[in-house]
mmCIF file of C-alpha atoms in Angstrom:
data_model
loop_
_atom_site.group_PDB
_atom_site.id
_atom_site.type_symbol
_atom_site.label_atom_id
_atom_site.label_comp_id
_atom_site.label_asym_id
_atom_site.label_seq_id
_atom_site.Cartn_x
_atom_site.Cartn_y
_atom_site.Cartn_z
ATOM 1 C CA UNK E 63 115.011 118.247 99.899
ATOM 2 C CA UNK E 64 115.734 116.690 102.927
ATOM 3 C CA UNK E 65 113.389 117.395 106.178
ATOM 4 C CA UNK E 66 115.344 119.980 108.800
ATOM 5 C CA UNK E 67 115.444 118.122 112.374
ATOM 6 C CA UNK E 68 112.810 120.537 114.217
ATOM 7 C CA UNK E 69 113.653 118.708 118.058
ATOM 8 C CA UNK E 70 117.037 117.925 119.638
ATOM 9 C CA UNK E 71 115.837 113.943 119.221
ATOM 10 C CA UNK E 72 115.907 111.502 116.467
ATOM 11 C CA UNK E 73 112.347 110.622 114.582
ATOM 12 C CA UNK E 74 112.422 107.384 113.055
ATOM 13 C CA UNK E 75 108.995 106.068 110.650
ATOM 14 C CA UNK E 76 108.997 102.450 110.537
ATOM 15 C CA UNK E 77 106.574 101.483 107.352
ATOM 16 C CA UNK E 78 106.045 98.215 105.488
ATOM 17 C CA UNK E 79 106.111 97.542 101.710
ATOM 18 C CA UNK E 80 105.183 94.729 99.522
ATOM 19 C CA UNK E 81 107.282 94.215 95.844
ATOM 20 C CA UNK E 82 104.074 93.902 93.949
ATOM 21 C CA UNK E 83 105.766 90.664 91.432
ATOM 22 C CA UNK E 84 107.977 89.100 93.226
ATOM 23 C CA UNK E 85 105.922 86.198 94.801
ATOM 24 C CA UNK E 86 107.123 83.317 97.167
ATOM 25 C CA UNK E 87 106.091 79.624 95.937
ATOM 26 C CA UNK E 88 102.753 80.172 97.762
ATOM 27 C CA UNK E 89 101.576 82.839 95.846
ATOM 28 C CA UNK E 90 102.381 85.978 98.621
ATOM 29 C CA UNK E 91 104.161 88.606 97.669
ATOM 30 C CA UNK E 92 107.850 89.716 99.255
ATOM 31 C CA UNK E 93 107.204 91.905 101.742
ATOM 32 C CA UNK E 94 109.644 93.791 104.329
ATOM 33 C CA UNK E 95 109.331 95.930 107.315
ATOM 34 C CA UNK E 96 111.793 98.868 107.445
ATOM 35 C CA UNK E 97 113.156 102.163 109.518
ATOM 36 C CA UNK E 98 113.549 105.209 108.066
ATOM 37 C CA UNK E 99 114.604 108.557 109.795
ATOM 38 C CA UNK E 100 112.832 111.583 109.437
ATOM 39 C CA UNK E 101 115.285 114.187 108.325
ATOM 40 C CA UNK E 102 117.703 112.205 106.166
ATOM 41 C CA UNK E 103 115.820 109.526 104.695
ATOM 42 C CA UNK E 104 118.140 106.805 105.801
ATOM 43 C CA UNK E 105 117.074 103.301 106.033
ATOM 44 C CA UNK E 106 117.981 102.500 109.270
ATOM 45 C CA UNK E 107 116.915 98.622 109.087
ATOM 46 C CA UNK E 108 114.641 96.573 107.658
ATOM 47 C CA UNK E 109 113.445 92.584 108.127
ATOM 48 C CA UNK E 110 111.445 90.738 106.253
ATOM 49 C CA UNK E 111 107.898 89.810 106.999
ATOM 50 C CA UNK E 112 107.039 85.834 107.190
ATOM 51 C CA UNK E 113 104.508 84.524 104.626
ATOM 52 C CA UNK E 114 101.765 83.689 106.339
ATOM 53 C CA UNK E 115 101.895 87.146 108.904
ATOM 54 C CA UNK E 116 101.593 90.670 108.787
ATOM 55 C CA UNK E 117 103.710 93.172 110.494
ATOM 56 C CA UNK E 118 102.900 93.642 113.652
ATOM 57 C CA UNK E 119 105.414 91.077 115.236
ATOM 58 C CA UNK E 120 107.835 92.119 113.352
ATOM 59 C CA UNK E 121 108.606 95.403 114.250
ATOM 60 C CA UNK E 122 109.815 93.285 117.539
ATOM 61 C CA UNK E 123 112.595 92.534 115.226
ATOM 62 C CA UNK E 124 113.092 95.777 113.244
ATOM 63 C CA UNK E 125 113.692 97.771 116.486
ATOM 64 C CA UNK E 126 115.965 94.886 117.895
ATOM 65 C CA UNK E 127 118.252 94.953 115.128
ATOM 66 C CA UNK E 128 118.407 98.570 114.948
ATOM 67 C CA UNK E 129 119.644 98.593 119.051
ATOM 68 C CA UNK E 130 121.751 95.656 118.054
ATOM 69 C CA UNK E 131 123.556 97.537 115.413
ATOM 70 C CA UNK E 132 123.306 100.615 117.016
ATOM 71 C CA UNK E 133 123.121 100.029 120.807
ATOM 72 C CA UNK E 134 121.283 102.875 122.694
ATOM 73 C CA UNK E 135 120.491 104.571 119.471
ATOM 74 C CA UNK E 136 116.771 104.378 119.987
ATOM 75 C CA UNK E 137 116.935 106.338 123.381
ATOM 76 C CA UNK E 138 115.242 108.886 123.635
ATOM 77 C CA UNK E 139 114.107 108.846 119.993
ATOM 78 C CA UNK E 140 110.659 108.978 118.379
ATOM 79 C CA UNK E 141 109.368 106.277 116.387
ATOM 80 C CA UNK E 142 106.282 106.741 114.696
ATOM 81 C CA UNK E 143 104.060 104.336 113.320
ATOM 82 C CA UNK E 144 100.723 104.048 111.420
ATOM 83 C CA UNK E 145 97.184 102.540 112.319
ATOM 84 C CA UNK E 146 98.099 98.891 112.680
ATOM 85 C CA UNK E 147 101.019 99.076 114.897
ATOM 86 C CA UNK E 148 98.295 100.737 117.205
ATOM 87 C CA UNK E 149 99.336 97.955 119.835
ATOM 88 C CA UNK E 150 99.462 97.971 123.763
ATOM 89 C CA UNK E 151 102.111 95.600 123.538
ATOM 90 C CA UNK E 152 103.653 97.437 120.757
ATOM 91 C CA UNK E 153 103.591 100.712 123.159
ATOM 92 C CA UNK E 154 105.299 98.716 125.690
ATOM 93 C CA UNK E 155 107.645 97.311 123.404
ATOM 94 C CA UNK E 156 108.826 100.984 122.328
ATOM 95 C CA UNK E 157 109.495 102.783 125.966
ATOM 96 C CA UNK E 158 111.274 99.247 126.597
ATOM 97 C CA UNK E 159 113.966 100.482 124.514
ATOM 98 C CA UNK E 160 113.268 104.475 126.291
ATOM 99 C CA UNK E 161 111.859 105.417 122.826
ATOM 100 C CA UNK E 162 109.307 107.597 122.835
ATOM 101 C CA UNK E 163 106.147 106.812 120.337
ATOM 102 C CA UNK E 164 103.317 108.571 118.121
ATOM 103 C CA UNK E 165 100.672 106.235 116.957
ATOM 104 C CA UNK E 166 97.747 106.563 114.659
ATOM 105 C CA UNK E 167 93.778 105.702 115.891
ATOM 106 C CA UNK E 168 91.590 104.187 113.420
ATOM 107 C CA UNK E 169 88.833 101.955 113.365
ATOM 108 C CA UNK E 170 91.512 98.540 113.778
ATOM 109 C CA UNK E 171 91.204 99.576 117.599
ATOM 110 C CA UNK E 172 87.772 100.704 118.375
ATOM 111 C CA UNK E 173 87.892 101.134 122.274
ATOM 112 C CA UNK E 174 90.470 103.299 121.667
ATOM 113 C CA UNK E 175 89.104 105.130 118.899
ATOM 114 C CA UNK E 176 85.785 105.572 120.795
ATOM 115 C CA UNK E 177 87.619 106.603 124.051
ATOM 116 C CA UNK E 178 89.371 109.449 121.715
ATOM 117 C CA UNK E 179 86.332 110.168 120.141
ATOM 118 C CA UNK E 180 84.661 111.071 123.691
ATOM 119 C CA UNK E 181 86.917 113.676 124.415
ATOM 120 C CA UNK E 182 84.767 116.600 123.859
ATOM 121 C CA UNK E 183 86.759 117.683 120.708
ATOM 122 C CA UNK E 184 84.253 120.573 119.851
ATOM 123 C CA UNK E 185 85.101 122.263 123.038
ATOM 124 C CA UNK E 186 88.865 122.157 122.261
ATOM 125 C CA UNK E 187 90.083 125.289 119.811
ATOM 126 C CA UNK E 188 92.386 123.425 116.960
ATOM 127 C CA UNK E 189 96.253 124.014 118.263
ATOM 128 C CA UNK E 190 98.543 123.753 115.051
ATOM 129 C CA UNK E 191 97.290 124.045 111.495
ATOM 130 C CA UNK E 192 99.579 123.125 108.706
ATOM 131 C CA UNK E 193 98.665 123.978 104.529
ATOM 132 C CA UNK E 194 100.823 122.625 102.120
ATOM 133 C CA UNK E 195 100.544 121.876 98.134
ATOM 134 C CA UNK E 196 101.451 118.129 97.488
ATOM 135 C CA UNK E 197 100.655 116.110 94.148
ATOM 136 C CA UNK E 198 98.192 118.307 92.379
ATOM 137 C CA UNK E 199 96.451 118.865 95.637
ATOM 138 C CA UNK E 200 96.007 121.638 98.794
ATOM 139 C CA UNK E 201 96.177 120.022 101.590
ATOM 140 C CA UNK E 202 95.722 121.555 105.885
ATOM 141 C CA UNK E 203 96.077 119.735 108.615
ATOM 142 C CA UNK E 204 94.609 121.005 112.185
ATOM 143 C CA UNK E 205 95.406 119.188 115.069
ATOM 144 C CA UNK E 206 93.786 119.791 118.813
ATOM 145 C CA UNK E 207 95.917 118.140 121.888
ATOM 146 C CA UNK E 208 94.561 116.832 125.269
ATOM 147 C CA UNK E 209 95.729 115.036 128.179
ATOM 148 C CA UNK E 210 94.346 111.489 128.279
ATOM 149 C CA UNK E 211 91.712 111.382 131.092
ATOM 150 C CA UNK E 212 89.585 108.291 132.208
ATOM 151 C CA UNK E 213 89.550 104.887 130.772
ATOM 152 C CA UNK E 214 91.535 106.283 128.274
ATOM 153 C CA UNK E 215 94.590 107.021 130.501
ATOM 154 C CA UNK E 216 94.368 104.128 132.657
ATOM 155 C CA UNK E 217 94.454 101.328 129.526
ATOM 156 C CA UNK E 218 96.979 102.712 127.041
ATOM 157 C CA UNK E 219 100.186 102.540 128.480
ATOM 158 C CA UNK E 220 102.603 106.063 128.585
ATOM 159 C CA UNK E 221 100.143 107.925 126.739
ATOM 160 C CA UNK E 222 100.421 111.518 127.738
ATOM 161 C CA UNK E 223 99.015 113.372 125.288
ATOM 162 C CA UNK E 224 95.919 113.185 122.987
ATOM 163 C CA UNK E 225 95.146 114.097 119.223
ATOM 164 C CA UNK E 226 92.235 115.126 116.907
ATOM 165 C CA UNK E 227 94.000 115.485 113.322
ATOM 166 C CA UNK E 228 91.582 116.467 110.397
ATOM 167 C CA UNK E 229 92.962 116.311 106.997
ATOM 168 C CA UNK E 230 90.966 118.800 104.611
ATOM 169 C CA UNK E 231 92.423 118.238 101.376
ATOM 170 C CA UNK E 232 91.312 119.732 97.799
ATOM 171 C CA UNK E 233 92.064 118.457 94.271
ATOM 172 C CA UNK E 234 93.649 121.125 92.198
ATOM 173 C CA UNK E 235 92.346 119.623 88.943
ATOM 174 C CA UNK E 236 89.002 118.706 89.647
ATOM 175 C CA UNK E 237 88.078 120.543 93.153
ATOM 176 C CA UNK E 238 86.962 117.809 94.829
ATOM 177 C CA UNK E 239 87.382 118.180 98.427
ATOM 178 C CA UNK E 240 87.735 115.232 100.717
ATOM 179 C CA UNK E 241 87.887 115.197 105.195
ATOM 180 C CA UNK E 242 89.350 112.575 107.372
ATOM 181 C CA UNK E 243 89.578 112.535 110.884
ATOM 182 C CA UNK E 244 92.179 110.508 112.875
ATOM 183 C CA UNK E 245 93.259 110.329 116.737
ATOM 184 C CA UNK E 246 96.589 109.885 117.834
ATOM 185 C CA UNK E 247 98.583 108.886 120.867
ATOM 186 C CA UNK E 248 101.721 110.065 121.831
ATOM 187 C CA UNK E 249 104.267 109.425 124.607
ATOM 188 C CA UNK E 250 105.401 112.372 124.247
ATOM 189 C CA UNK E 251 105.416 115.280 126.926
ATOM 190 C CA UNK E 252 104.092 118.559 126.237
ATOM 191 C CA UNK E 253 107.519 120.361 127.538
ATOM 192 C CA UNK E 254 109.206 117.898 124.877
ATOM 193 C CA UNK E 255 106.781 118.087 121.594
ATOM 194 C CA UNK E 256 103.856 120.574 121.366
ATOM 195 C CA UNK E 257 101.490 120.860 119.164
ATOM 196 C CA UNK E 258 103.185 122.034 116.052
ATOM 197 C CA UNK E 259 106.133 119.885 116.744
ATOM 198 C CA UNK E 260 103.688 116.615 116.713
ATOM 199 C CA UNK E 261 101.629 118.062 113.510
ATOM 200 C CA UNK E 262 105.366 118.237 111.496
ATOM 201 C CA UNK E 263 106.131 114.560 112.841
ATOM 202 C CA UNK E 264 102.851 113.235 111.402
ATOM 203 C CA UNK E 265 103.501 114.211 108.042
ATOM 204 C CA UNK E 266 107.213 113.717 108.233
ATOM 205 C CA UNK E 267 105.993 109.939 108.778
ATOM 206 C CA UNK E 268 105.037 109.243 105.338
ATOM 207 C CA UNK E 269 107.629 110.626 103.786
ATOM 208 C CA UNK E 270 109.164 107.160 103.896
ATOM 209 C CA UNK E 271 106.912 106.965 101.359
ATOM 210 C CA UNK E 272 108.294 109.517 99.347
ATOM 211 C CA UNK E 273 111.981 109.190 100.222
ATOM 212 C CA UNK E 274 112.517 105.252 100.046
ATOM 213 C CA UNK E 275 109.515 103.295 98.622
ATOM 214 C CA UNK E 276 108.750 105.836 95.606
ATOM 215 C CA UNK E 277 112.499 105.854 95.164
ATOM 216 C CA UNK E 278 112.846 102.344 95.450
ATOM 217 C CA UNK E 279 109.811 102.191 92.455
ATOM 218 C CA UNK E 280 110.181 104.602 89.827
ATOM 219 C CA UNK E 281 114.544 104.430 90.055
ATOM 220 C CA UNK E 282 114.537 100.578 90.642
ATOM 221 C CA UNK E 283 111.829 99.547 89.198
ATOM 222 C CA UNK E 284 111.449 97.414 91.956
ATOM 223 C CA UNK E 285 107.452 96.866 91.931
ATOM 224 C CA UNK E 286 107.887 95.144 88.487
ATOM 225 C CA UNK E 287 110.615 92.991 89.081
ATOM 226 C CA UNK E 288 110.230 89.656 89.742
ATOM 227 C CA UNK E 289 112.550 87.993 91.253
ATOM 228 C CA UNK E 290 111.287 84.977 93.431
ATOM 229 C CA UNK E 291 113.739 82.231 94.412
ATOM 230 C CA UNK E 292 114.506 82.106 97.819
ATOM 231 C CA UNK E 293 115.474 85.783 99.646
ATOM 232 C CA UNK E 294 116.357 87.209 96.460
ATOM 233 C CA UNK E 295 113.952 90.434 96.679
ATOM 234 C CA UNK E 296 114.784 90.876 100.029
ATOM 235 C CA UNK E 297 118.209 91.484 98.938
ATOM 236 C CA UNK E 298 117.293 93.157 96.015
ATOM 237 C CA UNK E 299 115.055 96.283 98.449
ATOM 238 C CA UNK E 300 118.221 96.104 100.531
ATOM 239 C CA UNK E 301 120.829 97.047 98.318
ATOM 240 C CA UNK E 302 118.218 99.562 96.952
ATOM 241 C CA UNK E 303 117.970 100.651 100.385
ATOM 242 C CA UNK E 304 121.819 101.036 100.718
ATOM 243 C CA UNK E 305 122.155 102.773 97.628
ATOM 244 C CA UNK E 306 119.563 105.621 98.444
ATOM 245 C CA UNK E 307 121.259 105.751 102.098
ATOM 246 C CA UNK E 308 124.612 106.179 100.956
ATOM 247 C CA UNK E 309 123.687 108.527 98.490
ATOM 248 C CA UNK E 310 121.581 110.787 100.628
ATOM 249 C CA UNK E 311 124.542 110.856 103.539
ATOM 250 C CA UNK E 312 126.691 111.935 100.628
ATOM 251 C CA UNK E 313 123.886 115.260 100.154
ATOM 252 C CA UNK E 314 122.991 113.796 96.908
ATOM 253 C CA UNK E 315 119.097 113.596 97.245
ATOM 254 C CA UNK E 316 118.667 113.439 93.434
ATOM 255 C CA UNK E 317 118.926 109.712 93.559
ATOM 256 C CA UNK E 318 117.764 109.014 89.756
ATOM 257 C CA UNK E 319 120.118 111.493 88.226
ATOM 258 C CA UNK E 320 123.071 110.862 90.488
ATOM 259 C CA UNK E 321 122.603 107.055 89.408
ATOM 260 C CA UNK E 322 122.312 108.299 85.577
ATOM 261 C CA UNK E 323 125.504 110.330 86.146
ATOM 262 C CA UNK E 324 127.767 107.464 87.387
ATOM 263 C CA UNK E 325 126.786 105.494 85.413
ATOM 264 C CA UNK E 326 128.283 107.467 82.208
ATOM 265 C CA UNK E 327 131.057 108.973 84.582
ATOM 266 C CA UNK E 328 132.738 106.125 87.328
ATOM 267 C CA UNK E 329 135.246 108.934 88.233
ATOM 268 C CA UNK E 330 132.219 110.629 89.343
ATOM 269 C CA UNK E 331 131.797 108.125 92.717
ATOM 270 C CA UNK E 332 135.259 107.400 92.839
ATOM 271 C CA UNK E 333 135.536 111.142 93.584
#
């Protein structure tokens, strides 16, 4: 089902994904950098990611084509991004375009992480907890909120607001139960995106996950096909893309079976 808009702005995920056999001449796999938004599942954009790189300079591009296509769409939006976009530059690439961001700490950017860390977390009651049941598992979600004091608020640029987010999750099968712990840094006032607004956002990132890239797998089969000659896959993961986002602006979230119907039925689209 598709995720209700819980803020009067736009949230856009921006996520990479590699086609897992379709290789360049060098050996390195297709990859491409894409835009999703939250509550539709619409691929907003998506370039492709050079050979010999990795995504971080691209999302220069993904966000210029989206306000060249769009101009002064990405105002006063929310882009959210994982671990490795964790970039100063990156922040000050985002409020260039007066986007708003939420990024992920981990270990990639230790300062950071450490300056999070230092926060006193065990003095701060959790602010939003969130339990769900996803792929044979339950999972909760508590996240605390601070204001960014110290080094911490002089070297990250815009941040306003601090997070702790622990992930508790148990296997349904097997009990197993797994932590992880994770900072984030927002842009994002307090007046504008509380705590439980912030704790929706972070798991409405991955479900470009969910919504494109599984898509794009199981009903394109895209991770086994291998095409390779020249910009081919590219191609291929955008006319994926544009099926899946026509589709869903349609209200036809069952992408597989809608695909299986017109196929047998052409009157069906034509209607």
């Amino acid at each position: 089902p598709r995720v209700k808009r819980h803020t009067d702005f736009t949230t856009i995920s921006a996520d990479g994904k590699e086609s897992r056999s379709a290789k360049h001449g060098t050996g390195t796999r297709s990859h491409n950098l894409a835009a999703a938004d939250h509550a539709t599942g619409v691929v907003l954009a998506q370039v492709a990611v050079g050979e010999k790189s990795n995504e971080i300079p691209y999302l220069k591009n993904l966000l210029h084509t989206i306000n060249e296509n769009k101009p002064g769409f990405l105002r006063g939006a929310v882009l959210t991004i994982d671990a490795l976009h964790t970039q100063r530059e990156t922040a000050r690439l985002v409020r260039s375009y007066g986007c708003e961001y939420v990024m992920t700490v981990k270990g990639n950017q230790r300062t950071l992480q450490a300056d999070c860390a230092a926060l006193g977390w065990e003095k701060i009651p959790v602010t939003d907890r969130i339990e769900e049941w996803e792929h044979g598992r339950y999972v909760r979600r508590e996240l605390k909120l601070v204001q960014p004091v110290g080094a911490l608020k002089i070297a990250w640029p815009w941040a306003v607001q601090v997070g702790q987010l622990t992930r508790i999750s148990q296997r349904t099968a097997t009990g197993k139960i797994s932590r992880e712990t994770v900072y984030v840094v927002t842009s994002l006032a307090p007046d504008k995106a509380n705590a439980s607004v912030l704790n929706r956002m972070l798991v409405n990132h991955w479900g470009i996950e969910n919504k494109v890239h599984w898509v794009r797998d199981v009903g394109f089969n895209e991770d086994k096909n291998q095409i390779r000659r020249g910009t081919a896959a590219r191609v291929a993961a955008s006319l994926a893309n544009l099926v899946v986002s026509v589709l869903r602006l349609a209200g036809l979230d069952q992408i597989a079976k809608t695909r299986r119907r017109a196929a047998r039925d052409p009157e069906f689209m034509a209607g």
